Amino acid sequence: MVDGRKRLAVIGFGAMARNLRASFRRSGGAFDIAAALVSEANALNAAAEDQMQFLHDPLALIAWKPSLVIECASHGAVRDAVPVLLRAGISTVIVSIGSLADPLLRSELEAAAVAGNSRLTLASGAIGGLDVLRAARLAGLSSVQYVGTKPPAAWRGTAAETLCDLSSVSGRTTFFEGNAEEASRLFPKNANVTAAVALAGIGFQQTRVSLVADAQGHLNSHQVTACGAFGDFKICLHNEPLAENPKTSRLAALSIEQAIMRHFDPIEM
Ligand SMILES: NC(=O)c1ccc[n+]([C@@H]2O[C@H](COP(=O)([O-])OP(=O)(O)OC[C@H]3O[C@@H](n4cnc5c(N)ncnc54)[C@H](O)[C@@H]3O)[C@@H](O)[C@H]2O)c1
């Protein structure tokens, strides 16, 4: 505890981690982000932060004894740091869910959590409705489809550039159709939501994915449609960007905050 507050640490100190820390500080509640595991390269930038301890090695973070660690960094950080933490008994929330498209990493994380008697929590991130998918799959899901839509500029620097001419898109152009396994491999920077839907529903092979460039919209939109023995549902989100990083949705940062509260709350809602 820090002044009676929970002793939390983040991995990465970019847009989401800073937003999370500022939000907890504003609310003055039970939580404080007081340490960050950062790479040597961005330590200088991070050092300006008040009352924060910056660490460069997962073992130093374990020695710091956090109540909970929150990964807001990258797929690589999930691979390199999270199994070590879980094995040491430190429960961790991750937001770079796309890393779990790798089945070997999923097995490694599960084994580490079992060995350390700790827990790995996946923040829902930029998507919603995962509770419905998880419940519905118990009775059998016959189909799950995810449609991700962004303005053409937001697809620059991705494989979309080789699949369509983004500069000439004037309406809605679907440039990718396939399954979640292919989508995660071809679009690693956009894999977080795809992976979250696949993991909550019918897996990477069976989840159908369409990716769309829409010149008329300015927000990132996510639509999930599912059918099964439970009935069917369709959920659609239009996400505002996070001020500190327009590539990240505000909802993704809020979902981490909520995951932390759920972790400590005696009543999990
Ligand atoms: N689940 C979702 O829906 C969702 C939505 C948006 C972003 N994300 C993921 O969240 C993560 C953070 O997003 P952000 O907007 O804060 O990004 P950001 O680029 O602003 O910040 C990430 C920070 O982490 C640092 N970092 C990267 N790898 C690291 C490592 N191995 N060890 C320590 N630090 C490391 C980077 O240098 C950077 O400072 C990204 O992986 C992104 O893909 C998930």
Coordinates of C-alpha atoms in Angstrom, one line a residue, residues 82-226:
V82 CA 4.5 -11.3 -17.9
P83 CA 5.4 -15.0 -17.5
V84 CA 8.2 -14.0 -15.1
L85 CA 5.8 -12.0 -13.0
L86 CA 3.1 -14.6 -12.9
R87 CA 5.6 -17.3 -11.9
A88 CA 6.7 -15.1 -9.0
G89 CA 3.1 -14.9 -7.8
I90 CA 2.3 -11.4 -9.1
S91 CA -1.1 -11.1 -10.8
T92 CA -1.1 -9.1 -13.9
V93 CA -3.7 -7.3 -16.2
I94 CA -2.7 -7.1 -19.8
V95 CA -4.1 -4.9 -22.6
S96 CA -1.9 -6.1 -25.5
I97 CA -4.2 -9.0 -26.1
G98 CA -3.1 -9.5 -29.6
S99 CA 0.0 -11.3 -28.2
L100 CA -2.3 -14.2 -27.2
A101 CA -2.8 -15.0 -30.9
D102 CA 0.3 -17.1 -30.3
P103 CA -0.9 -20.4 -28.7
L104 CA 2.6 -21.2 -27.3
L105 CA 2.6 -17.9 -25.4
R106 CA -1.0 -18.7 -24.1
S107 CA 0.2 -22.0 -22.8
E108 CA 3.3 -20.4 -21.2
L109 CA 1.2 -17.8 -19.4
E110 CA -1.3 -20.3 -18.2
A111 CA 1.5 -22.5 -16.8
A112 CA 3.2 -19.5 -15.2
A113 CA 0.0 -18.4 -13.4
V114 CA -0.7 -22.0 -12.2
A115 CA 2.9 -22.3 -10.9
G116 CA 2.9 -18.9 -9.2
N117 CA -0.7 -19.2 -7.9
S118 CA -1.4 -15.8 -9.6
R119 CA -3.9 -14.6 -12.1
L120 CA -3.7 -13.1 -15.6
T121 CA -6.6 -10.8 -16.5
L122 CA -7.3 -9.6 -20.0
A123 CA -8.7 -6.1 -20.1
S124 CA -11.6 -5.9 -22.6
G125 CA -9.8 -3.0 -24.3
A126 CA -11.6 -1.2 -27.1
I127 CA -14.3 -3.8 -27.4
G128 CA -17.4 -4.8 -25.4
G129 CA -19.8 -7.7 -25.3
L130 CA -17.2 -10.3 -24.4
D131 CA -19.2 -11.4 -21.4
V132 CA -22.1 -12.3 -23.7
L133 CA -19.7 -14.3 -26.0
R134 CA -18.2 -16.1 -23.1
A135 CA -21.6 -17.1 -21.7
A136 CA -23.1 -17.9 -25.1
R137 CA -20.2 -20.3 -26.1
L138 CA -21.1 -22.6 -23.2
A139 CA -24.2 -23.6 -25.1
G140 CA -22.5 -23.5 -28.5
L141 CA -21.9 -20.6 -30.9
S142 CA -22.5 -21.3 -34.6
S143 CA -20.9 -18.1 -35.9
V144 CA -19.0 -15.0 -34.7
Q145 CA -18.1 -12.2 -37.1
Y146 CA -16.0 -9.1 -36.3
V147 CA -15.9 -6.1 -38.5
G148 CA -13.3 -3.4 -37.8
T149 CA -13.7 0.0 -39.5
K150 CA -11.3 2.9 -39.5
P151 CA -10.7 6.0 -41.6
P152 CA -8.2 5.2 -44.5
A153 CA -5.4 7.2 -42.8
A154 CA -5.6 5.0 -39.7
W155 CA -4.7 2.0 -41.9
R156 CA -1.5 3.6 -43.2
G157 CA 1.6 1.7 -42.3
T158 CA -0.3 -1.7 -42.3
A159 CA -0.8 -4.5 -44.8
A160 CA -4.0 -2.6 -46.0
E161 CA -1.6 -0.5 -48.2
T162 CA -0.8 -3.6 -50.2
L163 CA -4.5 -4.8 -50.4
C164 CA -6.1 -1.5 -51.6
D165 CA -5.3 2.0 -52.7
L166 CA -6.1 3.9 -49.4
S167 CA -5.6 7.3 -51.1
S168 CA -8.5 6.6 -53.5
V169 CA -11.0 5.2 -51.0
S170 CA -14.1 7.5 -51.0
G171 CA -16.7 5.4 -49.3
R172 CA -16.5 2.0 -47.4
T173 CA -13.9 -0.4 -48.8
T174 CA -13.5 -3.9 -47.3
F175 CA -9.9 -4.8 -48.0
F176 CA -9.6 -7.9 -45.9
E177 CA -11.8 -10.9 -45.3
G178 CA -10.5 -14.0 -43.5
N179 CA -10.3 -15.6 -40.1
A180 CA -8.9 -14.1 -36.9
E181 CA -5.7 -16.2 -37.1
E182 CA -4.9 -14.6 -40.5
A183 CA -6.0 -11.1 -39.4
S184 CA -3.8 -11.2 -36.3
R185 CA -0.8 -12.4 -38.4
L186 CA -1.3 -9.8 -41.2
F187 CA -2.4 -6.9 -39.0
P188 CA -0.4 -7.2 -35.7
K189 CA -1.0 -3.6 -34.8
N190 CA -4.7 -4.1 -35.0
A191 CA -4.8 -7.6 -33.4
N192 CA -5.9 -6.7 -29.9
V193 CA -9.6 -6.5 -30.6
T194 CA -9.6 -9.4 -33.0
A195 CA -7.8 -11.6 -30.5
A196 CA -10.1 -10.5 -27.6
V197 CA -13.2 -11.6 -29.7
A198 CA -11.6 -14.9 -30.8
L199 CA -10.6 -15.8 -27.3
A200 CA -14.0 -15.0 -25.8
G201 CA -15.9 -16.7 -28.5
I202 CA -15.1 -19.6 -31.0
G203 CA -11.3 -19.2 -31.4
F204 CA -9.0 -17.8 -34.0
Q205 CA -9.8 -20.3 -36.8
Q206 CA -13.6 -19.9 -36.8
T207 CA -14.0 -16.2 -36.0
R208 CA -14.6 -14.4 -39.3
V209 CA -13.0 -11.0 -39.7
S210 CA -13.6 -8.1 -42.1
L211 CA -11.5 -5.0 -42.1
V212 CA -12.8 -1.8 -43.7
A213 CA -11.5 1.6 -44.7
D214 CA -14.3 4.2 -44.4
A215 CA -13.5 7.6 -45.8
Q216 CA -16.8 9.0 -44.4
G217 CA -16.2 8.1 -40.7
H218 CA -13.6 9.6 -38.4
L219 CA -13.9 7.1 -35.5
N220 CA -12.6 3.5 -35.0
S221 CA -15.7 1.2 -35.1
H222 CA -16.0 -2.3 -34.0
Q223 CA -19.0 -4.6 -34.7
V224 CA -19.4 -8.1 -33.4
T225 CA -22.2 -10.4 -34.5
A226 CA -22.8 -13.8 -32.9

